[in-house]
Coordinates of C-alpha atoms in Angstrom, one line a residue:
X278 CA 15.6 9.8 20.1
X279 CA 12.7 8.9 17.7
X280 CA 10.2 6.3 18.9
X281 CA 11.1 2.8 17.8
X282 CA 8.9 -0.4 17.6
X283 CA 8.8 -2.3 20.7
X284 CA 7.4 -5.6 18.8
X285 CA 7.7 -6.8 15.4
X286 CA 4.5 -5.4 13.9
X287 CA 3.8 -3.9 10.5
X288 CA 5.6 -0.5 11.3
X289 CA 8.7 -2.5 12.3
X290 CA 8.7 -4.3 9.0
X291 CA 8.3 -0.9 7.1
X292 CA 11.0 0.7 9.1
X293 CA 13.3 -2.3 8.7
X294 CA 12.9 -2.3 4.9
X295 CA 13.5 1.4 4.7
X296 CA 16.5 1.2 6.8
X297 CA 18.0 -1.7 5.1
X298 CA 17.4 0.0 1.8
X299 CA 19.3 3.1 3.0
X300 CA 22.2 1.0 4.3
X301 CA 22.7 -1.1 1.3
X302 CA 22.5 2.0 -0.8
X303 CA 25.4 3.5 1.1
X304 CA 27.4 0.2 1.2
X305 CA 26.6 -0.9 -2.5
X306 CA 29.8 0.3 -4.1
X307 CA 32.0 -1.2 -1.5
X308 CA 30.2 -4.5 -1.5
X309 CA 30.4 -4.6 -5.3
X310 CA 34.1 -4.0 -5.1
X311 CA 34.9 -7.0 -3.0
X312 CA 32.8 -9.4 -4.9
X313 CA 35.3 -12.0 -6.0
X314 CA 33.4 -15.2 -5.3
X315 CA 33.9 -17.2 -7.5
X316 CA 35.3 -14.4 -9.8
X317 CA 35.3 -10.6 -9.7
X318 CA 31.7 -10.0 -10.3
X319 CA 31.3 -6.6 -9.1
X320 CA 27.6 -6.3 -8.6
X321 CA 26.5 -8.0 -5.5
X322 CA 25.8 -4.8 -3.6
X323 CA 23.7 -3.5 -6.5
X324 CA 21.8 -6.7 -6.7
X325 CA 21.0 -6.8 -3.0
X326 CA 20.0 -3.0 -3.2
X327 CA 17.5 -3.7 -6.1
X328 CA 16.0 -6.6 -4.3
X329 CA 15.6 -4.5 -1.2
X330 CA 14.1 -1.7 -3.2
X331 CA 11.5 -4.1 -4.5
X332 CA 10.6 -5.3 -1.0
X333 CA 10.4 -1.9 0.4
X334 CA 8.1 -0.7 -2.5
X335 CA 5.8 -3.8 -1.9
X336 CA 5.5 -2.8 1.9
X337 CA 4.8 0.9 0.9
X338 CA 2.0 -0.3 -1.3
X339 CA 0.3 -2.2 1.4
X340 CA 0.5 0.9 3.7
X341 CA -0.8 3.1 0.8
X342 CA -3.7 0.8 0.4
X343 CA -4.7 1.4 4.1
X344 CA -4.6 5.2 3.8
X345 CA -8.4 5.7 3.6
X346 CA -9.0 2.8 6.1
X347 CA -9.0 2.9 9.9
X348 CA -5.7 1.6 11.4
X349 CA -2.8 0.1 9.6
X350 CA -2.0 -3.2 7.8
X351 CA -1.5 -6.3 9.9
X352 CA 1.9 -7.8 10.4
X353 CA 1.0 -10.7 8.3
X354 CA 0.1 -8.3 5.4
X355 CA 3.3 -6.4 5.7
X356 CA 5.5 -9.4 6.0
X357 CA 4.0 -11.1 3.1
X358 CA 4.3 -8.0 0.9
X359 CA 8.0 -7.8 2.0
X360 CA 8.6 -11.3 0.9
X361 CA 6.6 -11.1 -2.3
X362 CA 8.3 -7.9 -3.2
X363 CA 11.8 -9.4 -2.8
X364 CA 10.9 -12.4 -4.7
X365 CA 9.6 -10.7 -7.8
X366 CA 12.4 -8.1 -7.8
X367 CA 15.2 -10.4 -6.8
X368 CA 18.5 -9.8 -8.8
X369 CA 21.3 -12.3 -9.2
X370 CA 22.1 -15.2 -6.8
X371 CA 22.7 -12.8 -3.9
X372 CA 19.3 -11.1 -4.4
X373 CA 17.6 -14.4 -4.9
X374 CA 19.0 -15.8 -1.7
X375 CA 18.0 -12.6 0.3
X376 CA 14.6 -12.9 -1.1
X377 CA 14.3 -16.4 0.4
X378 CA 15.7 -15.2 3.7
X379 CA 13.0 -12.7 3.9
X380 CA 10.4 -15.2 2.9
X381 CA 11.5 -17.5 5.6
X382 CA 11.2 -14.8 8.2
X383 CA 7.7 -13.9 6.8
X384 CA 6.5 -17.5 7.1
X385 CA 7.0 -17.2 10.9
X386 CA 5.9 -13.6 11.3
X387 CA 2.7 -14.1 9.2
X388 CA 1.9 -17.6 10.7
X389 CA -1.7 -18.1 12.0
X390 CA -2.1 -19.1 15.5
X391 CA -3.2 -17.9 19.0
X392 CA 0.4 -16.6 19.8
X393 CA 1.6 -14.0 17.3
X394 CA 5.3 -14.1 16.7
X395 CA 6.0 -10.5 17.4
X396 CA 8.4 -10.6 20.4
X397 CA 11.9 -11.7 20.9
X398 CA 11.2 -15.5 20.8
X399 CA 9.2 -14.9 17.7
X400 CA 12.3 -13.1 16.0
X401 CA 14.3 -16.1 17.0
X402 CA 12.2 -18.5 15.3
X403 CA 11.9 -16.2 12.3
X404 CA 15.7 -16.0 11.9
X405 CA 16.2 -19.8 12.1
X406 CA 13.5 -20.5 9.6
X407 CA 15.1 -17.9 7.3
X408 CA 18.6 -19.4 7.4
X409 CA 17.2 -23.0 7.0
X410 CA 15.0 -22.2 4.1
X411 CA 17.6 -20.2 2.3
X412 CA 20.0 -23.3 2.6
X413 CA 17.4 -25.6 1.4
X414 CA 16.9 -23.4 -1.7
X415 CA 20.5 -23.9 -2.9
X416 CA 21.0 -27.2 -4.7
X417 CA 24.7 -27.5 -3.4
X418 CA 25.5 -25.2 -0.6
X419 CA 29.0 -24.0 0.1
X420 CA 30.4 -22.7 3.3
X421 CA 31.9 -19.4 3.7
X422 CA 29.1 -17.7 1.9
X423 CA 26.0 -15.8 2.8
X424 CA 24.4 -19.1 3.9
X425 CA 27.1 -19.5 6.5
X426 CA 26.5 -16.0 7.8
X427 CA 22.7 -16.5 7.9
X428 CA 23.1 -19.8 9.9
X429 CA 25.5 -18.1 12.3
X430 CA 23.1 -15.3 13.0
X431 CA 20.3 -17.7 13.7
X432 CA 22.5 -19.7 16.0
X433 CA 23.6 -16.5 18.0
X434 CA 19.9 -15.4 18.2
X435 CA 19.0 -18.8 19.6
X436 CA 21.2 -18.5 22.5
X437 CA 19.8 -15.2 24.1
X438 CA 16.6 -14.2 25.9
X439 CA 15.1 -10.8 25.6
X440 CA 13.1 -8.5 23.4
X441 CA 13.4 -8.0 19.7
X442 CA 16.3 -5.5 20.1
X443 CA 18.2 -7.9 22.2
X444 CA 17.7 -10.8 19.7
X445 CA 18.6 -8.6 16.6
X446 CA 21.7 -7.4 18.3
X447 CA 22.7 -11.1 19.0
X448 CA 22.0 -12.1 15.5
X449 CA 24.0 -9.2 14.1
X450 CA 27.0 -9.9 16.3
X451 CA 27.0 -13.6 15.3
X452 CA 26.7 -12.7 11.6
X453 CA 29.5 -10.1 11.9
X454 CA 31.9 -12.8 13.5
X455 CA 30.9 -15.3 10.9
X456 CA 31.5 -12.9 8.1
X457 CA 35.1 -12.1 9.2
X458 CA 35.8 -15.9 9.2
X459 CA 34.7 -16.5 5.7
X460 CA 38.0 -15.2 4.3
X461 CA 39.5 -18.4 5.6
X462 CA 36.8 -20.7 4.3
X463 CA 37.1 -20.0 0.6
X464 CA 40.4 -20.1 -1.2
X465 CA 39.4 -17.3 -3.4
X466 CA 38.5 -15.1 -0.7
X467 CA 41.6 -15.7 1.1
X468 CA 43.8 -15.0 -2.0
X469 CA 41.9 -11.6 -2.4
X470 CA 41.9 -10.8 1.3
X471 CA 38.4 -10.1 1.4
X472 CA 35.0 -11.5 3.0
X473 CA 32.2 -12.8 1.1
X474 CA 30.2 -10.0 -0.5
X475 CA 26.8 -11.7 -0.1
X476 CA 27.5 -12.2 3.6
X477 CA 28.5 -8.6 4.1
X478 CA 25.3 -7.6 2.5
X479 CA 23.3 -9.7 5.0
X480 CA 25.4 -8.0 7.9
X481 CA 24.2 -4.8 6.6
X482 CA 20.6 -5.9 6.5
X483 CA 20.9 -7.2 10.1
X484 CA 22.5 -3.9 11.2
X485 CA 19.4 -2.2 10.0
X486 CA 17.3 -4.8 12.1
X487 CA 19.0 -3.7 15.1
X488 CA 18.4 -0.1 14.5
X489 CA 14.8 -0.8 13.9
X490 CA 14.3 -2.0 17.4
X491 CA 16.9 0.1 19.3
X492 CA 17.0 3.4 17.4
X493 CA 20.7 3.1 17.1
X494 CA 22.7 1.8 14.2
X495 CA 25.7 -0.5 15.0
X496 CA 28.9 1.6 14.4
X497 CA 30.4 -0.4 11.7
X498 CA 33.4 0.1 9.6
X499 CA 33.6 -2.2 6.6
X500 CA 37.3 -2.9 5.6
X501 CA 38.3 -5.4 2.9
X502 CA 39.1 -8.0 5.6
X503 CA 35.7 -7.8 7.3
X504 CA 33.7 -5.7 9.6
X505 CA 34.6 -4.3 12.9
X506 CA 33.4 -1.6 15.3
X507 CA 34.3 1.8 14.5
X508 CA 35.5 4.7 16.6
X509 CA 33.0 7.5 17.4
X510 CA 32.9 9.9 14.5
X511 CA 34.3 7.5 11.9
X512 CA 32.8 7.4 8.6
X513 CA 32.2 4.0 6.8
X514 CA 34.1 3.4 3.6
X515 CA 31.9 3.5 0.6
X516 CA 29.3 5.6 2.4
X517 CA 29.8 8.1 -0.5
X518 CA 28.0 11.3 -1.0
X519 CA 25.1 9.9 -3.1
X520 CA 22.2 12.2 -2.4
X521 CA 20.1 10.1 -4.6
X522 CA 20.7 7.0 -2.6
X523 CA 20.0 8.7 0.8
X524 CA 16.9 10.4 -0.6
X525 CA 15.4 7.2 -1.8
X526 CA 16.0 5.4 1.4
X527 CA 14.9 8.3 3.5
X528 CA 11.6 8.3 1.6
X529 CA 10.9 4.8 2.6
X530 CA 12.4 5.3 6.2
X531 CA 10.1 8.1 6.9
X532 CA 7.3 5.6 7.0
X533 CA 4.8 7.8 5.2
X534 CA 2.3 6.3 2.7
X535 CA 3.5 7.4 -0.7
X536 CA 6.7 8.8 0.6
X537 CA 8.8 6.9 -2.0
X538 CA 7.9 9.3 -4.7
X539 CA 10.5 11.4 -6.5
X540 CA 13.1 11.1 -3.8
X541 CA 12.5 7.3 -3.7
X542 CA 12.9 7.1 -7.5
X543 CA 16.1 9.2 -7.4
X544 CA 17.5 7.1 -4.7
X545 CA 16.8 4.0 -6.6
X546 CA 18.7 5.1 -9.6
X547 CA 21.5 6.8 -7.5
X548 CA 22.3 3.4 -6.0
X549 CA 22.0 1.3 -9.2
X550 CA 25.1 2.1 -10.9
X551 CA 26.5 -1.2 -11.6
X552 CA 23.6 -3.4 -12.6
X553 CA 24.4 -6.0 -15.3
X554 CA 23.4 -5.0 -18.8
X555 CA 21.6 -8.3 -19.7
X556 CA 20.6 -9.8 -16.3
X557 CA 20.7 -8.2 -12.9
X558 CA 24.0 -9.9 -12.3
X559 CA 24.9 -12.4 -9.6
X560 CA 27.1 -12.9 -6.7
X561 CA 29.1 -15.1 -8.9
X562 CA 28.0 -18.0 -11.1
X563 CA 28.6 -20.4 -8.4
X564 CA 25.6 -19.1 -6.8
X565 CA 26.7 -20.1 -3.3
X566 CA 26.5 -23.6 -4.7
X567 CA 29.6 -23.8 -6.8
X568 CA 31.1 -27.1 -7.7
X569 CA 34.4 -26.5 -6.0
X570 CA 35.2 -25.2 -2.6
X571 CA 37.3 -22.3 -4.0
X572 CA 34.6 -21.2 -6.4
X573 CA 37.1 -20.9 -9.2
X574 CA 36.6 -22.0 -12.9
X575 CA 33.8 -19.8 -13.9
X576 CA 33.4 -16.6 -15.9
X577 CA 30.8 -14.0 -15.0
X578 CA 27.2 -14.8 -15.7
X579 CA 26.1 -11.3 -16.2
X580 CA 28.4 -10.5 -19.1
X581 CA 30.6 -8.1 -17.1
X582 CA 33.7 -10.3 -17.2
X583 CA 35.8 -11.0 -20.3
X584 CA 32.7 -12.5 -21.9
X585 CA 34.1 -16.0 -22.4
X586 CA 32.9 -19.0 -20.5
X587 CA 35.8 -21.3 -19.6
X588 CA 35.8 -24.8 -21.4
X589 CA 33.8 -27.5 -19.6
X590 CA 31.5 -25.0 -17.8
X591 CA 27.9 -24.0 -18.6
X592 CA 27.5 -21.3 -21.5
X593 CA 24.1 -19.8 -20.3
X594 CA 22.6 -18.3 -17.2
X595 CA 18.9 -18.8 -17.1
X596 CA 16.5 -16.9 -14.8
X597 CA 12.7 -16.8 -14.7
X598 CA 9.7 -16.5 -12.4
X599 CA 7.6 -19.6 -12.4
X600 CA 4.0 -20.1 -11.5
X601 CA 3.7 -23.7 -10.5
X602 CA 2.5 -26.2 -7.8
X603 CA 5.1 -27.5 -5.2
X604 CA 5.1 -31.0 -6.6
X605 CA 6.0 -29.7 -9.9
X606 CA 8.8 -27.6 -8.6
X607 CA 10.3 -30.6 -6.9
X608 CA 10.6 -32.4 -10.2
X609 CA 11.9 -29.3 -11.9
X610 CA 14.7 -29.1 -9.3
X611 CA 15.8 -32.6 -10.1
X612 CA 15.7 -31.9 -13.9
X613 CA 17.6 -28.6 -13.8
X614 CA 20.2 -30.1 -11.4
X615 CA 20.9 -32.7 -14.0
X616 CA 21.0 -30.1 -16.8
X617 CA 23.6 -27.7 -15.1
X618 CA 24.8 -26.2 -11.9
X619 CA 24.4 -23.0 -9.7
X620 CA 20.7 -24.1 -9.2
X621 CA 18.8 -21.8 -6.8
X622 CA 15.0 -22.0 -6.6
X623 CA 13.2 -19.9 -4.1
X624 CA 9.6 -19.1 -3.3
X625 CA 6.4 -21.0 -2.6
X626 CA 2.5 -20.6 -2.6
X627 CA 2.6 -21.0 -6.5
X628 CA 5.2 -18.4 -7.4
X629 CA 8.9 -19.2 -7.7
X630 CA 12.3 -17.6 -8.7
X631 CA 14.4 -20.0 -10.7
X632 CA 18.2 -19.5 -11.4
X633 CA 20.6 -22.0 -13.0
X634 CA 23.6 -22.3 -15.2
X635 CA 23.3 -24.6 -18.3
X636 CA 24.6 -25.4 -21.7
X637 CA 21.1 -25.9 -23.2
X638 CA 19.1 -22.8 -22.3
X639 CA 16.1 -24.0 -24.3
X640 CA 15.9 -27.3 -22.3
X641 CA 15.9 -25.2 -19.0
X642 CA 13.1 -23.1 -20.2
X643 CA 11.1 -26.0 -21.6
X644 CA 11.5 -27.6 -18.1
X645 CA 9.9 -24.5 -16.6
X646 CA 7.0 -24.7 -19.2
X647 CA 6.4 -28.4 -18.2
X648 CA 6.2 -27.4 -14.6
X649 CA 4.1 -24.4 -15.0
X650 CA 4.1 -20.9 -16.4
X651 CA 7.5 -19.3 -16.6
X652 CA 7.7 -15.5 -17.2
X653 CA 10.3 -12.7 -17.0
X654 CA 12.6 -15.1 -18.6
X655 CA 16.2 -13.8 -18.9
X656 CA 19.0 -15.9 -20.7
X657 CA 22.5 -14.6 -20.7
X658 CA 25.3 -16.1 -22.9
X659 CA 28.5 -15.9 -20.9
X660 CA 30.5 -15.4 -24.1
X661 CA 28.5 -12.4 -25.5
X662 CA 29.7 -8.9 -24.9
X663 CA 27.9 -5.9 -23.8
X664 CA 28.4 -2.3 -22.6
X665 CA 30.3 -3.3 -19.5
X666 CA 32.6 -5.9 -21.2
X667 CA 36.1 -5.8 -22.2
X668 CA 37.5 -7.6 -25.2
X669 CA 37.2 -11.3 -24.8
X670 CA 39.5 -13.9 -26.7
X671 CA 41.0 -11.1 -28.7
X672 CA 37.6 -9.6 -29.8
X673 CA 36.9 -5.9 -29.7
X674 CA 33.9 -4.7 -27.4
X675 CA 30.6 -4.7 -29.2
X676 CA 30.1 -1.3 -31.0
X677 CA 27.4 0.9 -29.6
X678 CA 24.3 1.8 -31.7
X679 CA 23.9 5.5 -32.4
X680 CA 20.3 5.6 -31.1
X681 CA 17.7 3.3 -29.4
X682 CA 14.2 3.4 -27.8
X683 CA 13.5 1.9 -24.5
X684 CA 9.9 1.5 -23.6
X685 CA 7.8 0.1 -20.7
X686 CA 5.0 -2.1 -21.9
X687 CA 2.1 -3.7 -19.9
X688 CA 1.7 -6.9 -21.8
X689 CA 3.5 -9.6 -23.8
X690 CA 1.6 -8.7 -26.9
X691 CA 2.7 -5.2 -26.9
X692 CA 6.2 -6.2 -26.0
X693 CA 6.4 -8.2 -29.1
X694 CA 5.0 -5.2 -31.1
X695 CA 7.4 -2.9 -29.7
X696 CA 10.3 -5.1 -30.2
X697 CA 9.4 -5.6 -33.8
X698 CA 9.6 -1.8 -34.1
X699 CA 13.2 -2.0 -32.9
X700 CA 12.5 -0.9 -29.1
X701 CA 14.1 -2.5 -26.1
X702 CA 11.3 -3.3 -23.7
X703 CA 10.7 -3.7 -20.1
X704 CA 7.6 -5.8 -19.2
X705 CA 5.4 -4.2 -16.5
X706 CA 2.9 -6.8 -15.2
X707 CA -0.3 -5.8 -13.4
X708 CA 0.6 -4.7 -9.9
X709 CA 4.4 -5.2 -10.6
X710 CA 5.9 -1.8 -11.9
X711 CA 9.3 -2.0 -12.8
X712 CA 11.9 -0.3 -10.5
X713 CA 14.3 2.4 -11.7
X714 CA 17.1 -0.2 -11.7
X715 CA 15.2 -2.3 -14.4
X716 CA 15.0 0.8 -16.6
X717 CA 18.7 1.4 -16.2
X718 CA 19.3 -2.2 -17.0
X719 CA 17.2 -1.7 -20.3
X720 CA 19.2 1.4 -21.2
X721 CA 22.5 -0.5 -20.9
X722 CA 21.0 -3.5 -22.8
X723 CA 19.9 -1.1 -25.7
X724 CA 23.7 -0.3 -25.8
X725 CA 23.3 3.0 -27.7
X726 CA 24.9 6.5 -27.5
X727 CA 21.5 8.1 -27.5
X728 CA 18.2 6.7 -26.0
X729 CA 14.7 7.8 -26.0
X730 CA 12.9 6.7 -22.9
X731 CA 9.0 5.9 -23.0
X732 CA 7.6 5.1 -19.6
X733 CA 4.0 4.7 -20.9
X734 CA 2.6 5.2 -17.6
X735 CA 1.8 8.4 -15.5
X736 CA 2.8 6.7 -12.3
X737 CA 6.4 5.8 -13.6
X738 CA 7.3 9.4 -14.4
X739 CA 9.6 9.7 -11.3
X740 CA 11.0 6.2 -11.7
X741 CA 11.8 6.9 -15.3
X742 CA 13.3 10.3 -14.5
X743 CA 15.6 8.8 -12.0
X744 CA 16.6 6.0 -14.4
X745 CA 17.4 8.7 -17.0
X746 CA 19.6 10.7 -14.7
X747 CA 21.6 7.5 -13.9
X748 CA 22.1 6.6 -17.6
X749 CA 23.1 10.2 -18.3
X750 CA 25.7 9.9 -15.5
X751 CA 27.1 6.9 -17.2
X752 CA 27.7 8.8 -20.5
X753 CA 24.5 8.0 -22.3
X754 CA 22.3 10.8 -23.9
X755 CA 18.8 10.1 -22.6
X756 CA 15.5 11.9 -23.6
X757 CA 12.6 11.1 -21.5
X758 CA 9.2 11.5 -23.4
X759 CA 6.4 11.5 -20.6
X760 CA 4.1 9.2 -22.3
X761 CA 1.2 8.1 -20.0
X762 CA -0.1 5.1 -21.9
X763 CA 1.1 2.4 -24.2
X764 CA -1.0 3.8 -27.0
X765 CA 0.9 7.1 -26.8
X766 CA 4.2 5.2 -27.1
X767 CA 2.9 3.5 -30.2
X768 CA 2.2 6.9 -31.7
X769 CA 5.7 8.1 -30.6
X770 CA 7.5 5.0 -32.1
X771 CA 5.6 5.3 -35.4
X772 CA 7.4 8.5 -36.2
X773 CA 10.8 7.6 -34.8
X774 CA 13.5 8.0 -37.4
X775 CA 17.1 7.1 -36.1
X776 CA 18.6 9.0 -39.1
X777 CA 17.2 12.4 -37.9
X778 CA 19.1 14.6 -35.5
X779 CA 18.5 13.5 -32.1
X780 CA 16.6 16.6 -30.9
X781 CA 14.5 16.5 -34.0
X782 CA 13.6 13.0 -33.5
X783 CA 12.6 13.6 -29.9
X784 CA 10.5 16.6 -30.9
X785 CA 8.6 14.6 -33.4
X786 CA 7.9 11.6 -31.1
X787 CA 6.9 14.0 -28.3
X788 CA 4.5 15.7 -30.6
X789 CA 3.0 12.5 -31.7
X790 CA 2.5 11.2 -28.2
X791 CA 1.1 14.5 -27.1
X792 CA -1.5 14.5 -29.9
X793 CA -2.7 11.1 -28.8
X794 CA -5.5 11.0 -26.4
X795 CA -5.7 7.8 -24.5
X796 CA -8.3 5.7 -22.5
X797 CA -8.7 2.3 -21.0
X798 CA -11.5 -0.1 -20.0
X799 CA -11.1 -1.8 -16.6
X800 CA -13.2 -3.5 -13.9
X801 CA -13.6 -1.9 -10.6
X802 CA -11.9 -4.0 -7.8
X803 CA -13.9 -2.1 -5.0
X804 CA -16.3 0.5 -4.1
X805 CA -14.8 3.9 -4.7
X806 CA -15.5 7.6 -5.4
X807 CA -14.6 8.7 -9.0
X808 CA -15.0 11.8 -11.2
X809 CA -18.0 10.1 -12.6
X810 CA -19.7 9.1 -9.4
X811 CA -19.6 6.1 -7.0
X812 CA -18.5 2.8 -8.5
X813 CA -19.1 -0.6 -7.0
X814 CA -16.9 -3.7 -7.2
X815 CA -17.4 -5.3 -10.6
X816 CA -18.5 -2.2 -12.4
X817 CA -17.0 -1.5 -15.9
X818 CA -15.0 1.8 -15.7
X819 CA -14.1 3.8 -18.7
X820 CA -11.1 6.1 -18.0
X821 CA -10.1 9.0 -20.4
X822 CA -6.8 10.6 -19.9
X823 CA -6.4 8.9 -16.5
X824 CA -9.9 9.9 -15.0
X825 CA -12.9 7.8 -14.8
X826 CA -15.4 9.1 -17.2
X827 CA -17.8 6.3 -17.5
X828 CA -19.2 3.8 -15.1
X829 CA -21.2 1.0 -16.7
X830 CA -22.1 -2.7 -16.5
X831 CA -21.3 -4.0 -20.0
X832 CA -17.7 -3.9 -21.5
X833 CA -18.7 -3.3 -25.1
X834 CA -21.3 -0.6 -24.2
X835 CA -18.8 1.3 -21.9
X836 CA -16.1 1.0 -24.6
X837 CA -18.4 2.5 -27.2
X838 CA -19.4 5.4 -25.0
X839 CA -15.8 6.2 -24.3
X840 CA -14.8 6.0 -28.0
X841 CA -17.7 8.3 -28.9
X842 CA -16.7 10.9 -26.3
X843 CA -13.0 10.8 -27.5
X844 CA -14.0 11.0 -31.3
X845 CA -16.4 14.0 -30.6
X846 CA -13.4 16.2 -30.4
X847 CA -12.1 14.8 -33.7
X848 CA -9.5 12.3 -34.9
X849 CA -8.0 10.5 -37.7
X850 CA -6.7 7.2 -36.3
X851 CA -8.1 4.8 -33.6
X852 CA -5.8 2.3 -32.0
X853 CA -7.4 -0.6 -29.9
X854 CA -5.3 -2.9 -27.8
X855 CA -7.3 -5.9 -26.6
X856 CA -6.3 -7.6 -23.4
X857 CA -6.7 -11.4 -22.8
X858 CA -9.7 -11.0 -20.5
X859 CA -11.8 -8.7 -22.9
X860 CA -14.7 -10.3 -24.9
X861 CA -13.5 -10.9 -28.5
X862 CA -16.7 -9.1 -29.8
X863 CA -15.8 -5.7 -28.5
X864 CA -13.3 -4.9 -31.1
X865 CA -15.5 -6.1 -34.0
X866 CA -18.4 -3.8 -32.5
X867 CA -16.0 -0.8 -32.2
X868 CA -14.4 -1.1 -35.7
X869 CA -18.1 -1.2 -37.0
X870 CA -18.9 1.8 -34.9
X871 CA -16.2 3.7 -36.5
X872 CA -16.7 2.7 -40.1
X873 CA -20.5 3.6 -39.8
X874 CA -20.3 6.8 -37.8
X875 CA -16.9 8.4 -38.4
X876 CA -15.9 8.8 -42.0
X877 CA -12.1 8.9 -42.8
X878 CA -11.2 7.6 -39.4
X879 CA -8.9 4.4 -39.7
X880 CA -8.8 1.7 -37.0
X881 CA -5.8 -0.5 -36.1
X882 CA -6.1 -3.3 -33.7
X883 CA -3.3 -5.1 -31.6
X884 CA -3.5 -7.8 -28.9
X885 CA -1.8 -7.0 -25.7
X886 CA -1.9 -10.1 -23.8
X887 CA -2.1 -9.8 -19.9
X888 CA -2.0 -6.1 -19.8
X889 CA -4.2 -5.4 -16.9
X890 CA -6.7 -3.3 -18.7
X891 CA -9.5 -5.1 -20.7
X892 CA -8.9 -2.5 -23.5
X893 CA -6.6 0.4 -24.3
X894 CA -7.9 3.0 -26.8
X895 CA -5.8 5.7 -28.6
X896 CA -7.2 8.4 -30.7
X897 CA -4.9 10.6 -32.9

């Protein structure tokens, strides 16, 4: 038997995230299939998987950051990364509540104090705080949901003494019993003869916690009516043969820094089959806080039902991340609660995930603007059709476009530019690369028979390849052009002609991207060895084709040196994308430099917004 953690340390956090990701990948389809609260939503398992994927990736990143250092990250570092990853990657109501459960645990595990919460009693406290904080995050909690299952797990854990394995086993058993009882707590579940899908997902996550500390996974068979122990040699329903899902989970489970490479990306796509086309979906518009005890009277929030919201109920689902102070969020909760229903607000320490159903989507976003800075805003009209919808109110499904371009972009400015050019965009914020599921969502949102995918980042090549494979499995013809920078994507998009044959269009776009050399100007965060020598924190770095070529002290001077090196090999067009934190003078200086020193070379300038790099440079 492999060695298992004896206390809740950073390795245990990493192992748990990996095991939970694997388990949710296997159970995803079955959990999706029983999602009937408050209507047949069909994506709870997928939303939970994508949320867990984001949490696991964040923990892996923390471990990767300690590769060259002595030792490993602290429990606090790993727990906070898990919670933050889940928060920014949460999908739907089920994923949002899971993110708050993980945050509640992290608050205890990462708490400062003389006695670290790494043993059985500490785990008991963490489970209790998780259940309580998740319940507080929902404006109007309803019993018979994941909230009920989480509370039962915490109650069961509080009644035992022992190590982490003992406490985890008690929590799992309590959750399992509570899950079976949810069928009789909500009329909609009883009519369908199933248990709550979100609660089932939580039982799966707790089973992974048991395996983390004991080395043995509970032998669980999920039937529609609920979980029960299986006989030796039994095979869980819905386990499937998805090699991608197992490969992705295994990559994280292996607990090796950087292990979630190609296999992890493949697993991410392999288990992302039912993601909603516009939003990540939800566990039902009731959000475990529906107005009625049976959860009836709502249509699907993610556009996967018949596409028509019933009279008397909100028309829009609004979701966004919000940077705001606690006091402002308190006021926001009151305002959004008055505007609509299904309100769930999770997070803290200045970053929140907000979900609500309203008739006035603009008012919900404006409320966020008044409270702080909302971003990653997603608005879904319940009555609009998409690729997963049938006909609603006698209307035929929306016709697919013949061809579309899907691109990952690093800033709001470039997102606007790409959108104006007709592309469907996925925003990648600094330190927050998109998961494969987000790319699959974007492909679905593009709603085309043929899609050209531009990852615009060398580090996203595996993620993009996995997303492309998933989209192909769904009948979409996808061509992946391995663009490594947004300026290469701009060059490719400039020659895109939807009227051409698909292969010809892809060849032209690939050629244009490949003929574009790329560079960026950034600031070093720490001392490091580079191809150009040793840099210190605060140095200005000039990277050409992904490698550090220049180390300087001044942004403008470094940018000029980089541009001169690139143009020494020739060029006809210079593209400059200015980030928010770059000095305004740098663009004027470089434009002047090109005019005076390089005849017949044109310059075009774009504003990228918060794109991470101070400046992106492309030379065609």
